[in-house]
């Protein structure tokens, strides 16, 4: 159903919309970069004629935001072409723990059409679904190996989708039935979270990432935003190529510094002994990152015995779905847990009170190291 002029033309100024969106979160303010990104999305939605939710008698509050609040640059497709092509197409680079989820969650609550959020890993999809459901937000999750009954239930929800969140990964979007269902839902905003995976994984074991541009063009959503915490100029160019089909985009860049995170290198010839010493001395909860599944299992068992603690588990992509969820729920609630994990737990999962992150094995890329170390100190407290 196409929106009518009266539905699309909300009388509310953007500051009123933002205040109304915040009212349901328990938050009282936004950081400047959050306000800028959200303002861009809402103004682009207004320009595209996307209908907004009814705000009732909400009143405006807050202050105006300007582009001087943070650094803004552009990703030029060609030096001789127009650089800016509308606020509806953005690449947003914010540091880990900077609250980027709110940048797309708040507009989604205000738009009267669905928001599709594409995540790279099941752990992150499950974490986001859990958080949205706990807030009373309508959400559906599309993943592989769902039954016909599960897909039929999702299709029924999307017949009257309003401001529903749709969570998916790139692979499930390749299937024709899913794409037909999503086209019928008239998605307002597509969000690519952890967009650097286009470069890191798309050219190796996740080729579906390289098809996102074609898939998203087929869905015809008016708004498209790609979020990441780490992106070199080369990675930015690949994001623009594979997601935005070489089109013009805005690049919004926050300050990448996380002053509450301290880094140090431990030189040792006895890695496991040094690890045990660090885990005894440093605060918890803690994550220990390893490069292989077998290493996480071996190391977790060794640490359990050496530290005489049952509060130690391993996590990797080879676990069954029920096992993953059990470990995720345990670690999220544990104040003293040690999680030995591969990069499967390295992105986006938001446990705010992690105090220590240790790399037993170094990742191949600097971007991966920053992502994984950024799991700690997301509440602003000191992290080692």
PDB file of C-alpha atoms in Angstrom, residues 100-316:
ATOM      1  CA  UNK A 100      25.355   2.890  17.011  1.00  0.00           C
ATOM      2  CA  UNK A 101      22.362   0.554  17.425  1.00  0.00           C
ATOM      3  CA  UNK A 102      20.314   3.483  18.705  1.00  0.00           C
ATOM      4  CA  UNK A 103      21.102   5.331  15.464  1.00  0.00           C
ATOM      5  CA  UNK A 104      18.849   2.933  13.566  1.00  0.00           C
ATOM      6  CA  UNK A 105      16.567   1.709  16.358  1.00  0.00           C
ATOM      7  CA  UNK A 106      15.203   5.153  17.181  1.00  0.00           C
ATOM      8  CA  UNK A 107      14.235   6.073  13.576  1.00  0.00           C
ATOM      9  CA  UNK A 108      12.715   2.597  13.140  1.00  0.00           C
ATOM     10  CA  UNK A 109      10.300   3.283  15.990  1.00  0.00           C
ATOM     11  CA  UNK A 110       9.204   6.511  14.317  1.00  0.00           C
ATOM     12  CA  UNK A 111       8.740   5.266  10.752  1.00  0.00           C
ATOM     13  CA  UNK A 112       5.484   3.545   9.852  1.00  0.00           C
ATOM     14  CA  UNK A 113       7.235   1.008   7.641  1.00  0.00           C
ATOM     15  CA  UNK A 114       9.671  -1.810   8.478  1.00  0.00           C
ATOM     16  CA  UNK A 115      13.410  -1.527   8.973  1.00  0.00           C
ATOM     17  CA  UNK A 116      15.597  -4.370   7.678  1.00  0.00           C
ATOM     18  CA  UNK A 117      18.841  -4.859   9.629  1.00  0.00           C
ATOM     19  CA  UNK A 118      21.482  -7.174   8.133  1.00  0.00           C
ATOM     20  CA  UNK A 119      23.941  -8.731  10.589  1.00  0.00           C
ATOM     21  CA  UNK A 120      26.958 -10.941   9.842  1.00  0.00           C
ATOM     22  CA  UNK A 121      26.681 -13.592  12.556  1.00  0.00           C
ATOM     23  CA  UNK A 122      23.941 -15.495  14.364  1.00  0.00           C
ATOM     24  CA  UNK A 123      25.210 -14.445  17.807  1.00  0.00           C
ATOM     25  CA  UNK A 124      24.668 -10.816  16.932  1.00  0.00           C
ATOM     26  CA  UNK A 125      21.263 -11.522  15.372  1.00  0.00           C
ATOM     27  CA  UNK A 126      20.133 -13.343  18.515  1.00  0.00           C
ATOM     28  CA  UNK A 127      21.490 -10.600  20.779  1.00  0.00           C
ATOM     29  CA  UNK A 128      19.648  -7.899  18.858  1.00  0.00           C
ATOM     30  CA  UNK A 129      16.404  -9.893  18.772  1.00  0.00           C
ATOM     31  CA  UNK A 130      16.579 -10.451  22.532  1.00  0.00           C
ATOM     32  CA  UNK A 131      17.111  -6.753  23.210  1.00  0.00           C
ATOM     33  CA  UNK A 132      14.302  -5.620  20.918  1.00  0.00           C
ATOM     34  CA  UNK A 133      11.823  -8.107  22.366  1.00  0.00           C
ATOM     35  CA  UNK A 134      12.724  -7.018  25.905  1.00  0.00           C
ATOM     36  CA  UNK A 135      11.799  -3.463  24.874  1.00  0.00           C
ATOM     37  CA  UNK A 136       8.446  -4.586  23.476  1.00  0.00           C
ATOM     38  CA  UNK A 137       9.531  -3.787  19.913  1.00  0.00           C
ATOM     39  CA  UNK A 138       7.937  -5.868  17.126  1.00  0.00           C
ATOM     40  CA  UNK A 139      10.675  -7.977  15.522  1.00  0.00           C
ATOM     41  CA  UNK A 140      11.000 -10.952  13.183  1.00  0.00           C
ATOM     42  CA  UNK A 141      14.172 -12.922  12.460  1.00  0.00           C
ATOM     43  CA  UNK A 142      14.995 -14.452   9.069  1.00  0.00           C
ATOM     44  CA  UNK A 143      17.698 -17.127   9.023  1.00  0.00           C
ATOM     45  CA  UNK A 144      18.533 -20.344   7.263  1.00  0.00           C
ATOM     46  CA  UNK A 145      16.841 -23.685   8.027  1.00  0.00           C
ATOM     47  CA  UNK A 146      13.553 -22.171   9.164  1.00  0.00           C
ATOM     48  CA  UNK A 147      10.463 -24.334   8.752  1.00  0.00           C
ATOM     49  CA  UNK A 148       7.576 -23.469   6.445  1.00  0.00           C
ATOM     50  CA  UNK A 149       5.471 -22.724   9.516  1.00  0.00           C
ATOM     51  CA  UNK A 150       8.080 -20.257  10.812  1.00  0.00           C
ATOM     52  CA  UNK A 151       8.309 -18.478   7.455  1.00  0.00           C
ATOM     53  CA  UNK A 152       4.499 -18.377   7.131  1.00  0.00           C
ATOM     54  CA  UNK A 153       4.265 -16.746  10.568  1.00  0.00           C
ATOM     55  CA  UNK A 154       6.818 -14.114   9.524  1.00  0.00           C
ATOM     56  CA  UNK A 155       4.951 -13.469   6.267  1.00  0.00           C
ATOM     57  CA  UNK A 156       1.739 -12.940   8.243  1.00  0.00           C
ATOM     58  CA  UNK A 157       3.420 -10.348  10.465  1.00  0.00           C
ATOM     59  CA  UNK A 158       4.787  -8.534   7.412  1.00  0.00           C
ATOM     60  CA  UNK A 159       1.348  -8.254   5.810  1.00  0.00           C
ATOM     61  CA  UNK A 160       0.740  -5.365   8.238  1.00  0.00           C
ATOM     62  CA  UNK A 161       4.329  -4.561   9.168  1.00  0.00           C
ATOM     63  CA  UNK A 162       4.135  -0.955  10.456  1.00  0.00           C
ATOM     64  CA  UNK A 163       7.417  -0.289  12.320  1.00  0.00           C
ATOM     65  CA  UNK A 164       8.535  -3.928  12.556  1.00  0.00           C
ATOM     66  CA  UNK A 165      12.238  -4.780  12.782  1.00  0.00           C
ATOM     67  CA  UNK A 166      13.346  -7.454  10.328  1.00  0.00           C
ATOM     68  CA  UNK A 167      16.636  -9.132  11.283  1.00  0.00           C
ATOM     69  CA  UNK A 168      18.483 -11.120   8.607  1.00  0.00           C
ATOM     70  CA  UNK A 169      21.886 -12.130   7.274  1.00  0.00           C
ATOM     71  CA  UNK A 170      23.114 -11.761   3.667  1.00  0.00           C
ATOM     72  CA  UNK A 171      22.663 -15.429   2.768  1.00  0.00           C
ATOM     73  CA  UNK A 172      18.954 -15.610   3.553  1.00  0.00           C
ATOM     74  CA  UNK A 173      18.296 -12.557   1.356  1.00  0.00           C
ATOM     75  CA  UNK A 174      19.501 -14.465  -1.713  1.00  0.00           C
ATOM     76  CA  UNK A 175      16.431 -16.718  -1.731  1.00  0.00           C
ATOM     77  CA  UNK A 176      13.640 -15.654  -4.084  1.00  0.00           C
ATOM     78  CA  UNK A 177      10.717 -16.273  -1.646  1.00  0.00           C
ATOM     79  CA  UNK A 178      12.342 -14.109   1.030  1.00  0.00           C
ATOM     80  CA  UNK A 179      12.987 -11.293  -1.427  1.00  0.00           C
ATOM     81  CA  UNK A 180       9.380 -11.398  -2.663  1.00  0.00           C
ATOM     82  CA  UNK A 181       8.143 -11.254   0.924  1.00  0.00           C
ATOM     83  CA  UNK A 182      10.390  -8.295   1.752  1.00  0.00           C
ATOM     84  CA  UNK A 183       9.441  -6.385  -1.396  1.00  0.00           C
ATOM     85  CA  UNK A 184       5.798  -6.740  -0.420  1.00  0.00           C
ATOM     86  CA  UNK A 185       6.541  -5.318   3.030  1.00  0.00           C
ATOM     87  CA  UNK A 186       7.712  -1.975   1.532  1.00  0.00           C
ATOM     88  CA  UNK A 187      10.818  -1.595   3.667  1.00  0.00           C
ATOM     89  CA  UNK A 188      11.692   1.985   4.568  1.00  0.00           C
ATOM     90  CA  UNK A 189      15.271   1.594   5.740  1.00  0.00           C
ATOM     91  CA  UNK A 190      17.956  -1.044   5.184  1.00  0.00           C
ATOM     92  CA  UNK A 191      20.805  -1.122   7.710  1.00  0.00           C
ATOM     93  CA  UNK A 192      24.054  -3.041   7.173  1.00  0.00           C
ATOM     94  CA  UNK A 193      25.717  -3.586  10.536  1.00  0.00           C
ATOM     95  CA  UNK A 194      29.440  -4.423  10.695  1.00  0.00           C
ATOM     96  CA  UNK A 195      29.688  -3.359   7.054  1.00  0.00           C
ATOM     97  CA  UNK A 196      33.448  -3.983   6.927  1.00  0.00           C
ATOM     98  CA  UNK A 197      32.569  -7.689   6.584  1.00  0.00           C
ATOM     99  CA  UNK A 198      31.963  -6.956   2.900  1.00  0.00           C
ATOM    100  CA  UNK A 199      35.733  -6.689   2.556  1.00  0.00           C
ATOM    101  CA  UNK A 200      36.890  -9.088   5.289  1.00  0.00           C
ATOM    102  CA  UNK A 201      34.558 -11.973   4.471  1.00  0.00           C
ATOM    103  CA  UNK A 202      32.833 -11.252   1.168  1.00  0.00           C
ATOM    104  CA  UNK A 203      35.909 -11.975  -0.907  1.00  0.00           C
ATOM    105  CA  UNK A 204      36.614 -15.259   0.905  1.00  0.00           C
ATOM    106  CA  UNK A 205      33.971 -17.428   2.592  1.00  0.00           C
ATOM    107  CA  UNK A 206      30.854 -15.169   2.553  1.00  0.00           C
ATOM    108  CA  UNK A 207      30.271 -14.382  -1.162  1.00  0.00           C
ATOM    109  CA  UNK A 208      26.676 -13.346  -0.434  1.00  0.00           C
ATOM    110  CA  UNK A 209      28.109 -10.045   0.822  1.00  0.00           C
ATOM    111  CA  UNK A 210      29.286  -9.254  -2.705  1.00  0.00           C
ATOM    112  CA  UNK A 211      25.699  -9.567  -3.973  1.00  0.00           C
ATOM    113  CA  UNK A 212      24.184  -7.154  -1.451  1.00  0.00           C
ATOM    114  CA  UNK A 213      24.176  -4.209  -3.836  1.00  0.00           C
ATOM    115  CA  UNK A 214      22.073  -6.113  -6.364  1.00  0.00           C
ATOM    116  CA  UNK A 215      19.764  -7.483  -3.660  1.00  0.00           C
ATOM    117  CA  UNK A 216      19.197  -4.074  -2.073  1.00  0.00           C
ATOM    118  CA  UNK A 217      18.545  -2.437  -5.434  1.00  0.00           C
ATOM    119  CA  UNK A 218      15.844  -5.053  -5.998  1.00  0.00           C
ATOM    120  CA  UNK A 219      14.220  -4.293  -2.619  1.00  0.00           C
ATOM    121  CA  UNK A 220      14.055  -0.564  -3.518  1.00  0.00           C
ATOM    122  CA  UNK A 221      14.178   0.725   0.060  1.00  0.00           C
ATOM    123  CA  UNK A 222      14.467   4.547   0.061  1.00  0.00           C
ATOM    124  CA  UNK A 223      17.014   4.654   2.924  1.00  0.00           C
ATOM    125  CA  UNK A 224      20.289   2.743   3.200  1.00  0.00           C
ATOM    126  CA  UNK A 225      22.856   3.058   6.001  1.00  0.00           C
ATOM    127  CA  UNK A 226      26.050   1.041   6.507  1.00  0.00           C
ATOM    128  CA  UNK A 227      27.574   1.024  10.012  1.00  0.00           C
ATOM    129  CA  UNK A 228      31.051  -0.046  11.070  1.00  0.00           C
ATOM    130  CA  UNK A 229      33.571   0.716  13.796  1.00  0.00           C
ATOM    131  CA  UNK A 230      36.665   0.183  11.673  1.00  0.00           C
ATOM    132  CA  UNK A 231      37.245   0.920   8.007  1.00  0.00           C
ATOM    133  CA  UNK A 232      40.392   1.848   6.106  1.00  0.00           C
ATOM    134  CA  UNK A 233      40.088   3.849   2.863  1.00  0.00           C
ATOM    135  CA  UNK A 234      40.332   0.578   0.926  1.00  0.00           C
ATOM    136  CA  UNK A 235      37.521  -0.997   2.957  1.00  0.00           C
ATOM    137  CA  UNK A 236      35.380   2.123   2.554  1.00  0.00           C
ATOM    138  CA  UNK A 237      35.757   1.896  -1.195  1.00  0.00           C
ATOM    139  CA  UNK A 238      34.623  -1.742  -1.147  1.00  0.00           C
ATOM    140  CA  UNK A 239      31.614  -0.857   1.010  1.00  0.00           C
ATOM    141  CA  UNK A 240      30.635   1.834  -1.479  1.00  0.00           C
ATOM    142  CA  UNK A 241      31.158  -0.545  -4.401  1.00  0.00           C
ATOM    143  CA  UNK A 242      29.419  -3.661  -3.093  1.00  0.00           C
ATOM    144  CA  UNK A 243      26.645  -2.088  -1.004  1.00  0.00           C
ATOM    145  CA  UNK A 244      25.971   1.251  -2.692  1.00  0.00           C
ATOM    146  CA  UNK A 245      26.729   0.097  -6.258  1.00  0.00           C
ATOM    147  CA  UNK A 246      29.391   2.811  -6.651  1.00  0.00           C
ATOM    148  CA  UNK A 247      26.837   5.539  -5.957  1.00  0.00           C
ATOM    149  CA  UNK A 248      27.259   8.734  -3.960  1.00  0.00           C
ATOM    150  CA  UNK A 249      27.114   8.444  -0.166  1.00  0.00           C
ATOM    151  CA  UNK A 250      27.613  10.562   2.924  1.00  0.00           C
ATOM    152  CA  UNK A 251      30.419   9.475   5.213  1.00  0.00           C
ATOM    153  CA  UNK A 252      29.883  10.316   8.894  1.00  0.00           C
ATOM    154  CA  UNK A 253      32.920   9.724  11.086  1.00  0.00           C
ATOM    155  CA  UNK A 254      32.965   9.797  14.879  1.00  0.00           C
ATOM    156  CA  UNK A 255      36.095  10.023  16.994  1.00  0.00           C
ATOM    157  CA  UNK A 256      37.532   6.461  17.065  1.00  0.00           C
ATOM    158  CA  UNK A 257      39.385   6.923  20.359  1.00  0.00           C
ATOM    159  CA  UNK A 258      38.207   4.837  23.348  1.00  0.00           C
ATOM    160  CA  UNK A 259      40.153   6.427  26.238  1.00  0.00           C
ATOM    161  CA  UNK A 260      38.836   3.909  28.791  1.00  0.00           C
ATOM    162  CA  UNK A 261      40.594   1.022  26.989  1.00  0.00           C
ATOM    163  CA  UNK A 262      44.262   0.388  27.783  1.00  0.00           C
ATOM    164  CA  UNK A 263      46.457  -1.841  25.611  1.00  0.00           C
ATOM    165  CA  UNK A 264      49.604  -3.760  26.461  1.00  0.00           C
ATOM    166  CA  UNK A 265      51.739  -6.520  24.969  1.00  0.00           C
ATOM    167  CA  UNK A 266      52.895  -9.408  27.166  1.00  0.00           C
ATOM    168  CA  UNK A 267      56.076 -11.060  25.900  1.00  0.00           C
ATOM    169  CA  UNK A 268      56.405 -14.649  27.090  1.00  0.00           C
ATOM    170  CA  UNK A 269      57.698 -18.086  26.113  1.00  0.00           C
ATOM    171  CA  UNK A 270      54.953 -19.764  28.176  1.00  0.00           C
ATOM    172  CA  UNK A 271      51.655 -18.435  26.842  1.00  0.00           C
ATOM    173  CA  UNK A 272      49.300 -20.551  28.934  1.00  0.00           C
ATOM    174  CA  UNK A 273      51.155 -19.755  32.146  1.00  0.00           C
ATOM    175  CA  UNK A 274      51.089 -16.041  31.352  1.00  0.00           C
ATOM    176  CA  UNK A 275      47.383 -16.279  30.542  1.00  0.00           C
ATOM    177  CA  UNK A 276      46.620 -17.929  33.888  1.00  0.00           C
ATOM    178  CA  UNK A 277      48.575 -15.202  35.690  1.00  0.00           C
ATOM    179  CA  UNK A 278      46.685 -12.443  33.845  1.00  0.00           C
ATOM    180  CA  UNK A 279      43.286 -13.974  34.521  1.00  0.00           C
ATOM    181  CA  UNK A 280      44.083 -14.250  38.239  1.00  0.00           C
ATOM    182  CA  UNK A 281      45.251 -10.630  38.380  1.00  0.00           C
ATOM    183  CA  UNK A 282      42.855  -8.781  36.069  1.00  0.00           C
ATOM    184  CA  UNK A 283      39.194  -7.953  36.709  1.00  0.00           C
ATOM    185  CA  UNK A 284      36.322  -9.927  35.248  1.00  0.00           C
ATOM    186  CA  UNK A 285      34.187 -10.655  33.239  1.00  0.00           C
ATOM    187  CA  UNK A 286      36.848 -11.509  30.670  1.00  0.00           C
ATOM    188  CA  UNK A 287      37.074 -12.734  27.082  1.00  0.00           C
ATOM    189  CA  UNK A 288      40.032 -14.699  25.736  1.00  0.00           C
ATOM    190  CA  UNK A 289      40.156 -14.734  21.931  1.00  0.00           C
ATOM    191  CA  UNK A 290      41.678 -17.687  20.066  1.00  0.00           C
ATOM    192  CA  UNK A 291      42.165 -18.387  16.375  1.00  0.00           C
ATOM    193  CA  UNK A 292      40.576 -21.850  16.166  1.00  0.00           C
ATOM    194  CA  UNK A 293      37.633 -23.796  17.534  1.00  0.00           C
ATOM    195  CA  UNK A 294      39.818 -26.586  18.897  1.00  0.00           C
ATOM    196  CA  UNK A 295      41.998 -24.070  20.727  1.00  0.00           C
ATOM    197  CA  UNK A 296      38.991 -22.517  22.512  1.00  0.00           C
ATOM    198  CA  UNK A 297      37.863 -25.917  23.758  1.00  0.00           C
ATOM    199  CA  UNK A 298      41.323 -27.057  24.849  1.00  0.00           C
ATOM    200  CA  UNK A 299      42.128 -23.753  26.540  1.00  0.00           C
ATOM    201  CA  UNK A 300      38.787 -23.464  28.343  1.00  0.00           C
ATOM    202  CA  UNK A 301      39.195 -26.947  29.809  1.00  0.00           C
ATOM    203  CA  UNK A 302      42.788 -26.231  30.856  1.00  0.00           C
ATOM    204  CA  UNK A 303      41.766 -22.953  32.514  1.00  0.00           C
ATOM    205  CA  UNK A 304      38.909 -24.614  34.379  1.00  0.00           C
ATOM    206  CA  UNK A 305      41.354 -27.056  35.902  1.00  0.00           C
ATOM    207  CA  UNK A 306      44.159 -24.582  36.571  1.00  0.00           C
ATOM    208  CA  UNK A 307      41.946 -21.852  38.040  1.00  0.00           C
ATOM    209  CA  UNK A 308      39.629 -24.349  39.752  1.00  0.00           C
ATOM    210  CA  UNK A 309      36.603 -22.516  38.403  1.00  0.00           C
ATOM    211  CA  UNK A 310      33.433 -23.669  36.686  1.00  0.00           C
ATOM    212  CA  UNK A 311      32.735 -20.123  35.515  1.00  0.00           C
ATOM    213  CA  UNK A 312      34.652 -20.692  32.251  1.00  0.00           C
ATOM    214  CA  UNK A 313      33.112 -21.709  28.914  1.00  0.00           C
ATOM    215  CA  UNK A 314      34.096 -21.776  25.253  1.00  0.00           C
ATOM    216  CA  UNK A 315      32.242 -20.349  22.273  1.00  0.00           C
ATOM    217  CA  UNK A 316      32.697 -20.816  18.531  1.00  0.00           C
TER     218      UNK A 316
END
